[in-house]
Amino acid sequence: GDSVTQMEGPVTLSEEAFLTINCTYTATGYPSLFWYVQYPGEGLQLLLKATKADDKGSNKGFEATYRKETTSFHLEKGSVQVSDSAVYFCALIKYNNNDMRFGAGTRLTVKP
Amino acid sequence: ETGVTQSPTHLIKTRGQQVTLRCSSQSGHNTVSWYQQALGQGPQFIFQYYREEENGRGNFPPRFSGLQFPNYSSELNVNALELDDSALYLCASSVTLAGGQETQYFGPGTRLLVL
């Protein structure tokens, strides 16, 4: 079945460091891909999305490019801040489906 | 803020009891999905409601049931609670159009503890 694999955390970075969180997927057809962020004690917030190959999603300095050839959707940010500390989830859904599949999440801690 | 609200925020129950969780979808959204998120894991799809009918179900037993109302709000009911039901329950609303649905927007969740 369809699935998402994320790099294991936790990831600890210093402020202003470069961030990459790897995400690869397995799916038939052409899924839409998402990154969600979850702050402590809260629900999931949509960070960015991409709906077709080579699309780049971006928001708040975060970027991810839908790479069909490598079935990947890696999350990047050039300079992280302490306020970016959270758990990040990669997810996919197919347009004619209703079951969004999530990765296990990657916890990011940014230290001042 | 997504405009998706859930109640209650926290709940404590004992094994064998029943619980009802509520979700109000974002304005203009006609579809509600429910997810269970165990501690340290990603959300798992429970089921989805569209036009007041179940529109897909994940690998959860029948004691997990739901409703959707004409105003698109929804309830998740869990009977005969077990300790493993302790989790964060997330509701997500979206728009279903001909051929598929758009992005899902999540509420803040209800944290359920079963003792």
PDB file of C-alpha atoms in Angstrom, chain A residues 46-86:
ATOM      1  CA  LEU A  46      -0.289  22.728   6.830  1.00  0.00           C
ATOM      2  CA  LEU A  47       3.187  24.002   6.014  1.00  0.00           C
ATOM      3  CA  LEU A  48       3.326  23.463   2.247  1.00  0.00           C
ATOM      4  CA  LYS A  49       2.139  21.179  -0.510  1.00  0.00           C
ATOM      5  CA  ALA A  50       2.815  20.092  -4.088  1.00  0.00           C
ATOM      6  CA  THR A  51       0.314  18.387  -6.349  1.00  0.00           C
ATOM      7  CA  LYS A  52       2.390  17.263  -9.335  1.00  0.00           C
ATOM      8  CA  ALA A  53       5.910  16.325 -10.343  1.00  0.00           C
ATOM      9  CA  ASP A  54       8.498  19.143 -10.264  1.00  0.00           C
ATOM     10  CA  ASP A  55       6.160  21.425  -8.300  1.00  0.00           C
ATOM     11  CA  LYS A  56       7.863  23.328  -5.501  1.00  0.00           C
ATOM     12  CA  GLY A  57       5.879  24.113  -2.374  1.00  0.00           C
ATOM     13  CA  SER A  58       7.093  26.956  -0.196  1.00  0.00           C
ATOM     14  CA  ASN A  59       6.003  28.793   2.928  1.00  0.00           C
ATOM     15  CA  LYS A  60       7.699  30.736   5.753  1.00  0.00           C
ATOM     16  CA  GLY A  61      11.144  30.054   4.284  1.00  0.00           C
ATOM     17  CA  PHE A  62      10.544  26.297   3.979  1.00  0.00           C
ATOM     18  CA  GLU A  63      10.670  24.613   0.576  1.00  0.00           C
ATOM     19  CA  ALA A  64      10.112  21.129  -0.833  1.00  0.00           C
ATOM     20  CA  THR A  65      10.196  19.900  -4.437  1.00  0.00           C
ATOM     21  CA  TYR A  66       8.105  16.976  -5.714  1.00  0.00           C
ATOM     22  CA  ARG A  67      10.631  14.626  -7.330  1.00  0.00           C
ATOM     23  CA  LYS A  68       8.872  11.794  -9.094  1.00  0.00           C
ATOM     24  CA  GLU A  69      12.071  10.196 -10.378  1.00  0.00           C
ATOM     25  CA  THR A  70      13.348   9.710  -6.814  1.00  0.00           C
ATOM     26  CA  THR A  71       9.876   9.555  -5.175  1.00  0.00           C
ATOM     27  CA  SER A  72      10.993  12.206  -2.721  1.00  0.00           C
ATOM     28  CA  PHE A  73       9.736  15.436  -1.144  1.00  0.00           C
ATOM     29  CA  HIS A  74      12.550  16.636   1.104  1.00  0.00           C
ATOM     30  CA  LEU A  75      11.911  19.650   3.335  1.00  0.00           C
ATOM     31  CA  GLU A  76      14.550  22.395   3.421  1.00  0.00           C
ATOM     32  CA  LYS A  77      15.075  25.740   5.093  1.00  0.00           C
ATOM     33  CA  GLY A  78      18.124  27.903   4.692  1.00  0.00           C
ATOM     34  CA  SER A  79      18.252  29.385   8.184  1.00  0.00           C
ATOM     35  CA  VAL A  80      16.251  27.892  11.043  1.00  0.00           C
ATOM     36  CA  GLN A  81      14.998  29.793  14.058  1.00  0.00           C
ATOM     37  CA  VAL A  82      14.255  28.678  17.604  1.00  0.00           C
ATOM     38  CA  SER A  83      10.561  29.108  16.798  1.00  0.00           C
ATOM     39  CA  ASP A  84      10.847  26.355  14.135  1.00  0.00           C
ATOM     40  CA  SER A  85      11.234  23.755  16.887  1.00  0.00           C
ATOM     41  CA  ALA A  86       8.372  21.307  16.311  1.00  0.00           C
TER      42      ALA A  86
END
